[in-house]
Amino acid sequence: MRQVRAEETRNALLLAAARMFDREGYDRTTLAAISDLAAVSKGALSFHFSSKAELADAVQYLSCERARAELGALDDPTVPAIEALAAVVRAAAHGLATDPLARAGLRLVRERGTSPTSALDCRQAWRTALERVVLRAYEERSLRPGVNPTTVVDLALALVLHQEAVLPDRDRDSWLTDVWNLVLPALTHPTAPTRTTPALTTGGEPSGR
């Protein structure tokens, strides 16, 4: 029972830290603010995390682990790779739009500098998921001849990170769908297997499903 409570406290601290880092950034966030938001004593916080740096590392690690699990599950081998690629891009972009943990992971790695380990860099977690599904698309011969798979991964990651490129008055879901529909014919072999048109939006399911 004590172990369960300790785990609940640690999770509460991680989620509170993610919200604070997302909102305030690394330098402006304090341990006191995190403990207040989590409704956890400062003593309990110091029991689980000895410093703000250690807590930030834990938030980055959790952000990466969640991305790996959620995006990895979308690469269903029974689904054509181009559809799976759309699903991975959509899910990662949706996470950045809605999930403080995803945003905190990205903000921390940018503000604290490149981590010596990819386990703390959410961009590497996204890239790994994208590389896996793009490789499958290449093996399925779903990519248009002459298309470089690495370039496809770069483009897909740029779409994931599109939030900062879109003007505030532009609907980001519509932007992402429009850009995907624009680039898809340039990426895809005309005979690529798809069960549906792999539309890409950050909310809901692909159209036609």
mmCIF file with all atom_site columns, C-alpha atoms in Angstrom:
data_model
loop_
_atom_site.group_PDB
_atom_site.id
_atom_site.type_symbol
_atom_site.label_atom_id
_atom_site.label_alt_id
_atom_site.label_comp_id
_atom_site.label_asym_id
_atom_site.label_entity_id
_atom_site.label_seq_id
_atom_site.pdbx_PDB_ins_code
_atom_site.Cartn_x
_atom_site.Cartn_y
_atom_site.Cartn_z
_atom_site.occupancy
_atom_site.B_iso_or_equiv
_atom_site.pdbx_formal_charge
_atom_site.auth_seq_id
_atom_site.auth_comp_id
_atom_site.auth_asym_id
_atom_site.auth_atom_id
_atom_site.pdbx_PDB_model_num
ATOM 1   C CA . MET A 1 1   ? 0.000   0.000  0.000   1.00 0.00 ? 1   MET A CA 1
ATOM 2   C CA . ARG A 1 2   ? 2.839   2.366  0.871   1.00 0.00 ? 2   ARG A CA 1
ATOM 3   C CA . GLN A 1 3   ? 4.500   1.587  -2.446  1.00 0.00 ? 3   GLN A CA 1
ATOM 4   C CA . VAL A 1 4   ? 1.289   2.395  -4.313  1.00 0.00 ? 4   VAL A CA 1
ATOM 5   C CA . ARG A 1 5   ? 0.997   5.753  -2.552  1.00 0.00 ? 5   ARG A CA 1
ATOM 6   C CA . ALA A 1 6   ? 4.637   6.528  -3.353  1.00 0.00 ? 6   ALA A CA 1
ATOM 7   C CA . GLU A 1 7   ? 4.040   5.763  -7.013  1.00 0.00 ? 7   GLU A CA 1
ATOM 8   C CA . GLU A 1 8   ? 0.929   7.950  -7.056  1.00 0.00 ? 8   GLU A CA 1
ATOM 9   C CA . THR A 1 9   ? 2.891   10.802 -5.480  1.00 0.00 ? 9   THR A CA 1
ATOM 10  C CA . ARG A 1 10  ? 5.681   10.446 -8.019  1.00 0.00 ? 10  ARG A CA 1
ATOM 11  C CA . ASN A 1 11  ? 3.202   10.448 -10.910 1.00 0.00 ? 11  ASN A CA 1
ATOM 12  C CA . ALA A 1 12  ? 1.449   13.531 -9.517  1.00 0.00 ? 12  ALA A CA 1
ATOM 13  C CA . LEU A 1 13  ? 4.779   15.334 -9.328  1.00 0.00 ? 13  LEU A CA 1
ATOM 14  C CA . LEU A 1 14  ? 5.695   14.361 -12.882 1.00 0.00 ? 14  LEU A CA 1
ATOM 15  C CA . LEU A 1 15  ? 2.390   15.579 -14.294 1.00 0.00 ? 15  LEU A CA 1
ATOM 16  C CA . ALA A 1 16  ? 2.546   18.817 -12.314 1.00 0.00 ? 16  ALA A CA 1
ATOM 17  C CA . ALA A 1 17  ? 6.127   19.365 -13.446 1.00 0.00 ? 17  ALA A CA 1
ATOM 18  C CA . ALA A 1 18  ? 5.122   18.771 -17.069 1.00 0.00 ? 18  ALA A CA 1
ATOM 19  C CA . ARG A 1 19  ? 2.393   21.410 -16.800 1.00 0.00 ? 19  ARG A CA 1
ATOM 20  C CA . MET A 1 20  ? 4.775   23.915 -15.211 1.00 0.00 ? 20  MET A CA 1
ATOM 21  C CA . PHE A 1 21  ? 7.609   23.295 -17.662 1.00 0.00 ? 21  PHE A CA 1
ATOM 22  C CA . ASP A 1 22  ? 5.159   23.529 -20.561 1.00 0.00 ? 22  ASP A CA 1
ATOM 23  C CA . ARG A 1 23  ? 3.756   26.823 -19.294 1.00 0.00 ? 23  ARG A CA 1
ATOM 24  C CA . GLU A 1 24  ? 6.786   28.536 -17.781 1.00 0.00 ? 24  GLU A CA 1
ATOM 25  C CA . GLY A 1 25  ? 9.834   26.853 -19.260 1.00 0.00 ? 25  GLY A CA 1
ATOM 26  C CA . TYR A 1 26  ? 12.745  25.310 -17.382 1.00 0.00 ? 26  TYR A CA 1
ATOM 27  C CA . ASP A 1 27  ? 14.375  28.408 -15.911 1.00 0.00 ? 27  ASP A CA 1
ATOM 28  C CA . ARG A 1 28  ? 11.188  30.028 -14.583 1.00 0.00 ? 28  ARG A CA 1
ATOM 29  C CA . THR A 1 29  ? 9.774   26.854 -13.047 1.00 0.00 ? 29  THR A CA 1
ATOM 30  C CA . THR A 1 30  ? 10.492  26.288 -9.363  1.00 0.00 ? 30  THR A CA 1
ATOM 31  C CA . LEU A 1 31  ? 10.259  23.157 -7.257  1.00 0.00 ? 31  LEU A CA 1
ATOM 32  C CA . ALA A 1 32  ? 7.968   25.041 -4.880  1.00 0.00 ? 32  ALA A CA 1
ATOM 33  C CA . ALA A 1 33  ? 5.522   25.767 -7.696  1.00 0.00 ? 33  ALA A CA 1
ATOM 34  C CA . ILE A 1 34  ? 5.570   22.125 -8.753  1.00 0.00 ? 34  ILE A CA 1
ATOM 35  C CA . SER A 1 35  ? 4.924   20.832 -5.244  1.00 0.00 ? 35  SER A CA 1
ATOM 36  C CA . ASP A 1 36  ? 2.061   23.332 -4.820  1.00 0.00 ? 36  ASP A CA 1
ATOM 37  C CA . LEU A 1 37  ? 0.442   22.318 -8.107  1.00 0.00 ? 37  LEU A CA 1
ATOM 38  C CA . ALA A 1 38  ? 0.779   18.625 -7.264  1.00 0.00 ? 38  ALA A CA 1
ATOM 39  C CA . ALA A 1 39  ? -0.507  19.220 -3.706  1.00 0.00 ? 39  ALA A CA 1
ATOM 40  C CA . VAL A 1 40  ? 2.577   17.404 -2.443  1.00 0.00 ? 40  VAL A CA 1
ATOM 41  C CA . SER A 1 41  ? 4.876   18.563 0.347   1.00 0.00 ? 41  SER A CA 1
ATOM 42  C CA . LYS A 1 42  ? 8.348   19.825 -0.498  1.00 0.00 ? 42  LYS A CA 1
ATOM 43  C CA . GLY A 1 43  ? 9.755   17.013 1.618   1.00 0.00 ? 43  GLY A CA 1
ATOM 44  C CA . ALA A 1 44  ? 7.934   14.414 -0.448  1.00 0.00 ? 44  ALA A CA 1
ATOM 45  C CA . LEU A 1 45  ? 9.155   16.065 -3.622  1.00 0.00 ? 45  LEU A CA 1
ATOM 46  C CA . SER A 1 46  ? 12.781  15.971 -2.451  1.00 0.00 ? 46  SER A CA 1
ATOM 47  C CA . PHE A 1 47  ? 12.341  12.300 -1.505  1.00 0.00 ? 47  PHE A CA 1
ATOM 48  C CA . HIS A 1 48  ? 11.492  11.440 -5.126  1.00 0.00 ? 48  HIS A CA 1
ATOM 49  C CA . PHE A 1 49  ? 13.620  14.017 -6.955  1.00 0.00 ? 49  PHE A CA 1
ATOM 50  C CA . SER A 1 50  ? 16.778  15.573 -5.570  1.00 0.00 ? 50  SER A CA 1
ATOM 51  C CA . SER A 1 51  ? 16.825  18.543 -7.959  1.00 0.00 ? 51  SER A CA 1
ATOM 52  C CA . LYS A 1 52  ? 14.921  20.351 -10.681 1.00 0.00 ? 52  LYS A CA 1
ATOM 53  C CA . ALA A 1 53  ? 17.313  18.877 -13.239 1.00 0.00 ? 53  ALA A CA 1
ATOM 54  C CA . GLU A 1 54  ? 16.506  15.343 -12.108 1.00 0.00 ? 54  GLU A CA 1
ATOM 55  C CA . LEU A 1 55  ? 12.787  16.095 -12.293 1.00 0.00 ? 55  LEU A CA 1
ATOM 56  C CA . ALA A 1 56  ? 13.166  17.584 -15.774 1.00 0.00 ? 56  ALA A CA 1
ATOM 57  C CA . ASP A 1 57  ? 15.065  14.475 -16.885 1.00 0.00 ? 57  ASP A CA 1
ATOM 58  C CA . ALA A 1 58  ? 12.206  12.333 -15.604 1.00 0.00 ? 58  ALA A CA 1
ATOM 59  C CA . VAL A 1 59  ? 9.614   14.430 -17.463 1.00 0.00 ? 59  VAL A CA 1
ATOM 60  C CA . GLN A 1 60  ? 11.601  14.178 -20.690 1.00 0.00 ? 60  GLN A CA 1
ATOM 61  C CA . TYR A 1 61  ? 12.025  10.431 -20.258 1.00 0.00 ? 61  TYR A CA 1
ATOM 62  C CA . LEU A 1 62  ? 8.302   9.932  -19.609 1.00 0.00 ? 62  LEU A CA 1
ATOM 63  C CA . SER A 1 63  ? 7.412   12.061 -22.625 1.00 0.00 ? 63  SER A CA 1
ATOM 64  C CA . CYS A 1 64  ? 9.672   9.915  -24.819 1.00 0.00 ? 64  CYS A CA 1
ATOM 65  C CA . GLU A 1 65  ? 8.391   6.630  -23.408 1.00 0.00 ? 65  GLU A CA 1
ATOM 66  C CA . ARG A 1 66  ? 4.764   7.624  -23.947 1.00 0.00 ? 66  ARG A CA 1
ATOM 67  C CA . ALA A 1 67  ? 5.518   8.677  -27.526 1.00 0.00 ? 67  ALA A CA 1
ATOM 68  C CA . ARG A 1 68  ? 7.319   5.415  -28.270 1.00 0.00 ? 68  ARG A CA 1
ATOM 69  C CA . ALA A 1 69  ? 4.471   3.327  -26.896 1.00 0.00 ? 69  ALA A CA 1
ATOM 70  C CA . GLU A 1 70  ? 1.609   5.254  -28.484 1.00 0.00 ? 70  GLU A CA 1
ATOM 71  C CA . LEU A 1 71  ? 3.193   5.825  -31.879 1.00 0.00 ? 71  LEU A CA 1
ATOM 72  C CA . GLY A 1 72  ? 4.699   2.358  -32.066 1.00 0.00 ? 72  GLY A CA 1
ATOM 73  C CA . ALA A 1 73  ? 1.247   0.866  -31.594 1.00 0.00 ? 73  ALA A CA 1
ATOM 74  C CA . LEU A 1 74  ? 0.013   2.722  -34.678 1.00 0.00 ? 74  LEU A CA 1
ATOM 75  C CA . ASP A 1 75  ? 2.383   0.872  -36.996 1.00 0.00 ? 75  ASP A CA 1
ATOM 76  C CA . ASP A 1 76  ? -0.018  -2.009 -37.501 1.00 0.00 ? 76  ASP A CA 1
ATOM 77  C CA . PRO A 1 77  ? 1.435   -4.408 -40.104 1.00 0.00 ? 77  PRO A CA 1
ATOM 78  C CA . THR A 1 78  ? -2.082  -5.184 -41.323 1.00 0.00 ? 78  THR A CA 1
ATOM 79  C CA . VAL A 1 79  ? -2.530  -1.511 -42.295 1.00 0.00 ? 79  VAL A CA 1
ATOM 80  C CA . PRO A 1 80  ? -0.858  -0.208 -45.466 1.00 0.00 ? 80  PRO A CA 1
ATOM 81  C CA . ALA A 1 81  ? 2.256   1.744  -44.542 1.00 0.00 ? 81  ALA A CA 1
ATOM 82  C CA . ILE A 1 82  ? 1.115   5.034  -46.083 1.00 0.00 ? 82  ILE A CA 1
ATOM 83  C CA . GLU A 1 83  ? -1.999  4.944  -43.896 1.00 0.00 ? 83  GLU A CA 1
ATOM 84  C CA . ALA A 1 84  ? 0.113   4.108  -40.855 1.00 0.00 ? 84  ALA A CA 1
ATOM 85  C CA . LEU A 1 85  ? 2.420   7.026  -41.651 1.00 0.00 ? 85  LEU A CA 1
ATOM 86  C CA . ALA A 1 86  ? -0.552  9.383  -41.723 1.00 0.00 ? 86  ALA A CA 1
ATOM 87  C CA . ALA A 1 87  ? -1.719  7.995  -38.380 1.00 0.00 ? 87  ALA A CA 1
ATOM 88  C CA . VAL A 1 88  ? 1.694   8.454  -36.742 1.00 0.00 ? 88  VAL A CA 1
ATOM 89  C CA . VAL A 1 89  ? 2.042   12.050 -37.957 1.00 0.00 ? 89  VAL A CA 1
ATOM 90  C CA . ARG A 1 90  ? -1.514  12.849 -36.905 1.00 0.00 ? 90  ARG A CA 1
ATOM 91  C CA . ALA A 1 91  ? -1.098  11.339 -33.434 1.00 0.00 ? 91  ALA A CA 1
ATOM 92  C CA . ALA A 1 92  ? 2.228   13.033 -32.735 1.00 0.00 ? 92  ALA A CA 1
ATOM 93  C CA . ALA A 1 93  ? 0.924   16.427 -33.886 1.00 0.00 ? 93  ALA A CA 1
ATOM 94  C CA . HIS A 1 94  ? -2.257  15.949 -31.875 1.00 0.00 ? 94  HIS A CA 1
ATOM 95  C CA . GLY A 1 95  ? -0.173  15.189 -28.785 1.00 0.00 ? 95  GLY A CA 1
ATOM 96  C CA . LEU A 1 96  ? 1.730   18.443 -29.162 1.00 0.00 ? 96  LEU A CA 1
ATOM 97  C CA . ALA A 1 97  ? -1.535  20.326 -29.554 1.00 0.00 ? 97  ALA A CA 1
ATOM 98  C CA . THR A 1 98  ? -3.280  18.804 -26.539 1.00 0.00 ? 98  THR A CA 1
ATOM 99  C CA . ASP A 1 99  ? -0.859  17.077 -24.149 1.00 0.00 ? 99  ASP A CA 1
ATOM 100 C CA . PRO A 1 100 ? 1.240   19.153 -21.702 1.00 0.00 ? 100 PRO A CA 1
ATOM 101 C CA . LEU A 1 101 ? 3.622   16.205 -21.261 1.00 0.00 ? 101 LEU A CA 1
ATOM 102 C CA . ALA A 1 102 ? 4.402   16.092 -24.991 1.00 0.00 ? 102 ALA A CA 1
ATOM 103 C CA . ARG A 1 103 ? 4.884   19.857 -25.137 1.00 0.00 ? 103 ARG A CA 1
ATOM 104 C CA . ALA A 1 104 ? 7.010   19.865 -21.987 1.00 0.00 ? 104 ALA A CA 1
ATOM 105 C CA . GLY A 1 105 ? 9.239   17.148 -23.391 1.00 0.00 ? 105 GLY A CA 1
ATOM 106 C CA . LEU A 1 106 ? 9.859   19.204 -26.527 1.00 0.00 ? 106 LEU A CA 1
ATOM 107 C CA . ARG A 1 107 ? 10.318  22.506 -24.694 1.00 0.00 ? 107 ARG A CA 1
ATOM 108 C CA . LEU A 1 108 ? 12.754  21.007 -22.210 1.00 0.00 ? 108 LEU A CA 1
ATOM 109 C CA . VAL A 1 109 ? 14.996  19.417 -24.806 1.00 0.00 ? 109 VAL A CA 1
ATOM 110 C CA . ARG A 1 110 ? 15.126  22.714 -26.668 1.00 0.00 ? 110 ARG A CA 1
ATOM 111 C CA . GLU A 1 111 ? 15.825  24.854 -23.613 1.00 0.00 ? 111 GLU A CA 1
ATOM 112 C CA . ARG A 1 112 ? 18.252  22.490 -21.899 1.00 0.00 ? 112 ARG A CA 1
ATOM 113 C CA . GLY A 1 113 ? 20.154  21.564 -25.046 1.00 0.00 ? 113 GLY A CA 1
ATOM 114 C CA . THR A 1 114 ? 20.646  18.283 -26.826 1.00 0.00 ? 114 THR A CA 1
ATOM 115 C CA . SER A 1 115 ? 20.634  15.381 -24.417 1.00 0.00 ? 115 SER A CA 1
ATOM 116 C CA . PRO A 1 116 ? 23.588  12.970 -24.452 1.00 0.00 ? 116 PRO A CA 1
ATOM 117 C CA . THR A 1 117 ? 21.037  10.171 -24.646 1.00 0.00 ? 117 THR A CA 1
ATOM 118 C CA . SER A 1 118 ? 18.172  9.812  -27.107 1.00 0.00 ? 118 SER A CA 1
ATOM 119 C CA . ALA A 1 119 ? 16.033  8.467  -24.254 1.00 0.00 ? 119 ALA A CA 1
ATOM 120 C CA . LEU A 1 120 ? 15.444  12.084 -23.172 1.00 0.00 ? 120 LEU A CA 1
ATOM 121 C CA . ASP A 1 121 ? 14.847  13.603 -26.610 1.00 0.00 ? 121 ASP A CA 1
ATOM 122 C CA . CYS A 1 122 ? 11.236  13.250 -27.742 1.00 0.00 ? 122 CYS A CA 1
ATOM 123 C CA . ARG A 1 123 ? 12.189  14.281 -31.256 1.00 0.00 ? 123 ARG A CA 1
ATOM 124 C CA . GLN A 1 124 ? 14.221  11.095 -31.524 1.00 0.00 ? 124 GLN A CA 1
ATOM 125 C CA . ALA A 1 125 ? 11.240  9.073  -30.290 1.00 0.00 ? 125 ALA A CA 1
ATOM 126 C CA . TRP A 1 126 ? 9.071   10.600 -33.015 1.00 0.00 ? 126 TRP A CA 1
ATOM 127 C CA . ARG A 1 127 ? 11.769  10.091 -35.623 1.00 0.00 ? 127 ARG A CA 1
ATOM 128 C CA . THR A 1 128 ? 12.192  6.435  -34.668 1.00 0.00 ? 128 THR A CA 1
ATOM 129 C CA . ALA A 1 129 ? 8.463   5.792  -35.074 1.00 0.00 ? 129 ALA A CA 1
ATOM 130 C CA . LEU A 1 130 ? 8.430   7.583  -38.419 1.00 0.00 ? 130 LEU A CA 1
ATOM 131 C CA . GLU A 1 131 ? 11.530  5.764  -39.669 1.00 0.00 ? 131 GLU A CA 1
ATOM 132 C CA . ARG A 1 132 ? 9.955   2.410  -38.874 1.00 0.00 ? 132 ARG A CA 1
ATOM 133 C CA . VAL A 1 133 ? 6.804   3.055  -40.864 1.00 0.00 ? 133 VAL A CA 1
ATOM 134 C CA . VAL A 1 134 ? 8.607   4.786  -43.751 1.00 0.00 ? 134 VAL A CA 1
ATOM 135 C CA . LEU A 1 135 ? 10.956  1.784  -44.023 1.00 0.00 ? 135 LEU A CA 1
ATOM 136 C CA . ARG A 1 136 ? 7.903   -0.451 -44.249 1.00 0.00 ? 136 ARG A CA 1
ATOM 137 C CA . ALA A 1 137 ? 6.482   1.807  -46.973 1.00 0.00 ? 137 ALA A CA 1
ATOM 138 C CA . TYR A 1 138 ? 9.746   1.467  -48.865 1.00 0.00 ? 138 TYR A CA 1
ATOM 139 C CA . GLU A 1 139 ? 9.682   -2.317 -48.507 1.00 0.00 ? 139 GLU A CA 1
ATOM 140 C CA . GLU A 1 140 ? 6.046   -2.378 -49.678 1.00 0.00 ? 140 GLU A CA 1
ATOM 141 C CA . ARG A 1 141 ? 7.105   -0.298 -52.703 1.00 0.00 ? 141 ARG A CA 1
ATOM 142 C CA . SER A 1 142 ? 4.561   2.277  -51.641 1.00 0.00 ? 142 SER A CA 1
ATOM 143 C CA . LEU A 1 143 ? 6.944   5.202  -52.155 1.00 0.00 ? 143 LEU A CA 1
ATOM 144 C CA . ARG A 1 144 ? 7.209   6.808  -55.561 1.00 0.00 ? 144 ARG A CA 1
ATOM 145 C CA . PRO A 1 145 ? 10.404  5.760  -57.392 1.00 0.00 ? 145 PRO A CA 1
ATOM 146 C CA . GLY A 1 146 ? 13.259  8.158  -56.659 1.00 0.00 ? 146 GLY A CA 1
ATOM 147 C CA . VAL A 1 147 ? 11.817  9.345  -53.334 1.00 0.00 ? 147 VAL A CA 1
ATOM 148 C CA . ASN A 1 148 ? 14.437  9.250  -50.585 1.00 0.00 ? 148 ASN A CA 1
ATOM 149 C CA . PRO A 1 149 ? 13.014  7.552  -47.450 1.00 0.00 ? 149 PRO A CA 1
ATOM 150 C CA . THR A 1 150 ? 15.145  9.769  -45.193 1.00 0.00 ? 150 THR A CA 1
ATOM 151 C CA . THR A 1 151 ? 13.635  12.848 -46.812 1.00 0.00 ? 151 THR A CA 1
ATOM 152 C CA . VAL A 1 152 ? 10.156  11.429 -46.185 1.00 0.00 ? 152 VAL A CA 1
ATOM 153 C CA . VAL A 1 153 ? 11.028  11.013 -42.503 1.00 0.00 ? 153 VAL A CA 1
ATOM 154 C CA . ASP A 1 154 ? 12.337  14.592 -42.371 1.00 0.00 ? 154 ASP A CA 1
ATOM 155 C CA . LEU A 1 155 ? 9.162   15.894 -43.992 1.00 0.00 ? 155 LEU A CA 1
ATOM 156 C CA . ALA A 1 156 ? 6.905   13.873 -41.690 1.00 0.00 ? 156 ALA A CA 1
ATOM 157 C CA . LEU A 1 157 ? 8.750   15.166 -38.615 1.00 0.00 ? 157 LEU A CA 1
ATOM 158 C CA . ALA A 1 158 ? 8.403   18.726 -39.897 1.00 0.00 ? 158 ALA A CA 1
ATOM 159 C CA . LEU A 1 159 ? 4.648   18.157 -40.157 1.00 0.00 ? 159 LEU A CA 1
ATOM 160 C CA . VAL A 1 160 ? 4.591   16.921 -36.565 1.00 0.00 ? 160 VAL A CA 1
ATOM 161 C CA . LEU A 1 161 ? 6.285   20.150 -35.504 1.00 0.00 ? 161 LEU A CA 1
ATOM 162 C CA . HIS A 1 162 ? 4.068   22.331 -37.683 1.00 0.00 ? 162 HIS A CA 1
ATOM 163 C CA . GLN A 1 163 ? 2.385   24.126 -34.764 1.00 0.00 ? 163 GLN A CA 1
ATOM 164 C CA . GLU A 1 164 ? 5.001   26.889 -34.719 1.00 0.00 ? 164 GLU A CA 1
ATOM 165 C CA . ALA A 1 165 ? 4.836   27.428 -38.488 1.00 0.00 ? 165 ALA A CA 1
ATOM 166 C CA . VAL A 1 166 ? 1.119   28.187 -38.670 1.00 0.00 ? 166 VAL A CA 1
ATOM 167 C CA . LEU A 1 167 ? -0.317  31.639 -38.083 1.00 0.00 ? 167 LEU A CA 1
ATOM 168 C CA . PRO A 1 168 ? -2.455  31.878 -34.920 1.00 0.00 ? 168 PRO A CA 1
ATOM 169 C CA . ASP A 1 169 ? -5.627  32.617 -36.886 1.00 0.00 ? 169 ASP A CA 1
ATOM 170 C CA . ARG A 1 170 ? -5.238  29.510 -39.073 1.00 0.00 ? 170 ARG A CA 1
ATOM 171 C CA . ASP A 1 171 ? -6.944  26.284 -38.060 1.00 0.00 ? 171 ASP A CA 1
ATOM 172 C CA . ARG A 1 172 ? -4.062  23.866 -37.489 1.00 0.00 ? 172 ARG A CA 1
ATOM 173 C CA . ASP A 1 173 ? -6.087  20.743 -38.211 1.00 0.00 ? 173 ASP A CA 1
ATOM 174 C CA . SER A 1 174 ? -7.117  22.092 -41.604 1.00 0.00 ? 174 SER A CA 1
ATOM 175 C CA . TRP A 1 175 ? -3.572  23.243 -42.338 1.00 0.00 ? 175 TRP A CA 1
ATOM 176 C CA . LEU A 1 176 ? -2.148  19.819 -41.605 1.00 0.00 ? 176 LEU A CA 1
ATOM 177 C CA . THR A 1 177 ? -4.763  18.089 -43.741 1.00 0.00 ? 177 THR A CA 1
ATOM 178 C CA . ASP A 1 178 ? -4.238  20.493 -46.650 1.00 0.00 ? 178 ASP A CA 1
ATOM 179 C CA . VAL A 1 179 ? -0.452  20.105 -46.607 1.00 0.00 ? 179 VAL A CA 1
ATOM 180 C CA . TRP A 1 180 ? -0.648  16.317 -46.331 1.00 0.00 ? 180 TRP A CA 1
ATOM 181 C CA . ASN A 1 181 ? -3.035  16.104 -49.276 1.00 0.00 ? 181 ASN A CA 1
ATOM 182 C CA . LEU A 1 182 ? -0.676  18.344 -51.230 1.00 0.00 ? 182 LEU A CA 1
ATOM 183 C CA . VAL A 1 183 ? 2.478   16.290 -50.626 1.00 0.00 ? 183 VAL A CA 1
ATOM 184 C CA . LEU A 1 184 ? 0.955   12.802 -50.613 1.00 0.00 ? 184 LEU A CA 1
ATOM 185 C CA . PRO A 1 185 ? 0.882   12.355 -54.426 1.00 0.00 ? 185 PRO A CA 1
ATOM 186 C CA . ALA A 1 186 ? 4.565   13.328 -54.596 1.00 0.00 ? 186 ALA A CA 1
ATOM 187 C CA . LEU A 1 187 ? 5.477   10.641 -52.049 1.00 0.00 ? 187 LEU A CA 1
ATOM 188 C CA . THR A 1 188 ? 3.248   7.757  -53.000 1.00 0.00 ? 188 THR A CA 1
ATOM 189 C CA . HIS A 1 189 ? 3.574   5.217  -55.782 1.00 0.00 ? 189 HIS A CA 1
ATOM 190 C CA . PRO A 1 190 ? 0.411   5.298  -57.943 1.00 0.00 ? 190 PRO A CA 1
ATOM 191 C CA . THR A 1 191 ? -0.181  1.615  -57.207 1.00 0.00 ? 191 THR A CA 1
ATOM 192 C CA . ALA A 1 192 ? 0.532   1.833  -53.461 1.00 0.00 ? 192 ALA A CA 1
ATOM 193 C CA . PRO A 1 193 ? -1.844  -0.355 -51.429 1.00 0.00 ? 193 PRO A CA 1
ATOM 194 C CA . THR A 1 194 ? -4.297  1.608  -49.281 1.00 0.00 ? 194 THR A CA 1
ATOM 195 C CA . ARG A 1 195 ? -7.588  0.551  -47.792 1.00 0.00 ? 195 ARG A CA 1
ATOM 196 C CA . THR A 1 196 ? -8.775  4.159  -47.619 1.00 0.00 ? 196 THR A CA 1
ATOM 197 C CA . THR A 1 197 ? -7.589  7.577  -48.654 1.00 0.00 ? 197 THR A CA 1
ATOM 198 C CA . PRO A 1 198 ? -5.017  8.273  -45.923 1.00 0.00 ? 198 PRO A CA 1
ATOM 199 C CA . ALA A 1 199 ? -6.334  11.686 -44.932 1.00 0.00 ? 199 ALA A CA 1
ATOM 200 C CA . LEU A 1 200 ? -4.445  13.362 -42.130 1.00 0.00 ? 200 LEU A CA 1
ATOM 201 C CA . THR A 1 201 ? -6.047  15.413 -39.384 1.00 0.00 ? 201 THR A CA 1
ATOM 202 C CA . THR A 1 202 ? -5.098  15.974 -35.769 1.00 0.00 ? 202 THR A CA 1
ATOM 203 C CA . GLY A 1 203 ? -8.486  14.988 -34.421 1.00 0.00 ? 203 GLY A CA 1
ATOM 204 C CA . GLY A 1 204 ? -10.792 12.031 -35.005 1.00 0.00 ? 204 GLY A CA 1
ATOM 205 C CA . GLU A 1 205 ? -10.225 9.188  -37.414 1.00 0.00 ? 205 GLU A CA 1
ATOM 206 C CA . PRO A 1 206 ? -9.132  9.364  -41.035 1.00 0.00 ? 206 PRO A CA 1
ATOM 207 C CA . SER A 1 207 ? -12.052 10.039 -43.331 1.00 0.00 ? 207 SER A CA 1
ATOM 208 C CA . GLY A 1 208 ? -13.591 7.009  -44.953 1.00 0.00 ? 208 GLY A CA 1
ATOM 209 C CA . ARG A 1 209 ? -12.803 4.738  -42.041 1.00 0.00 ? 209 ARG A CA 1
#
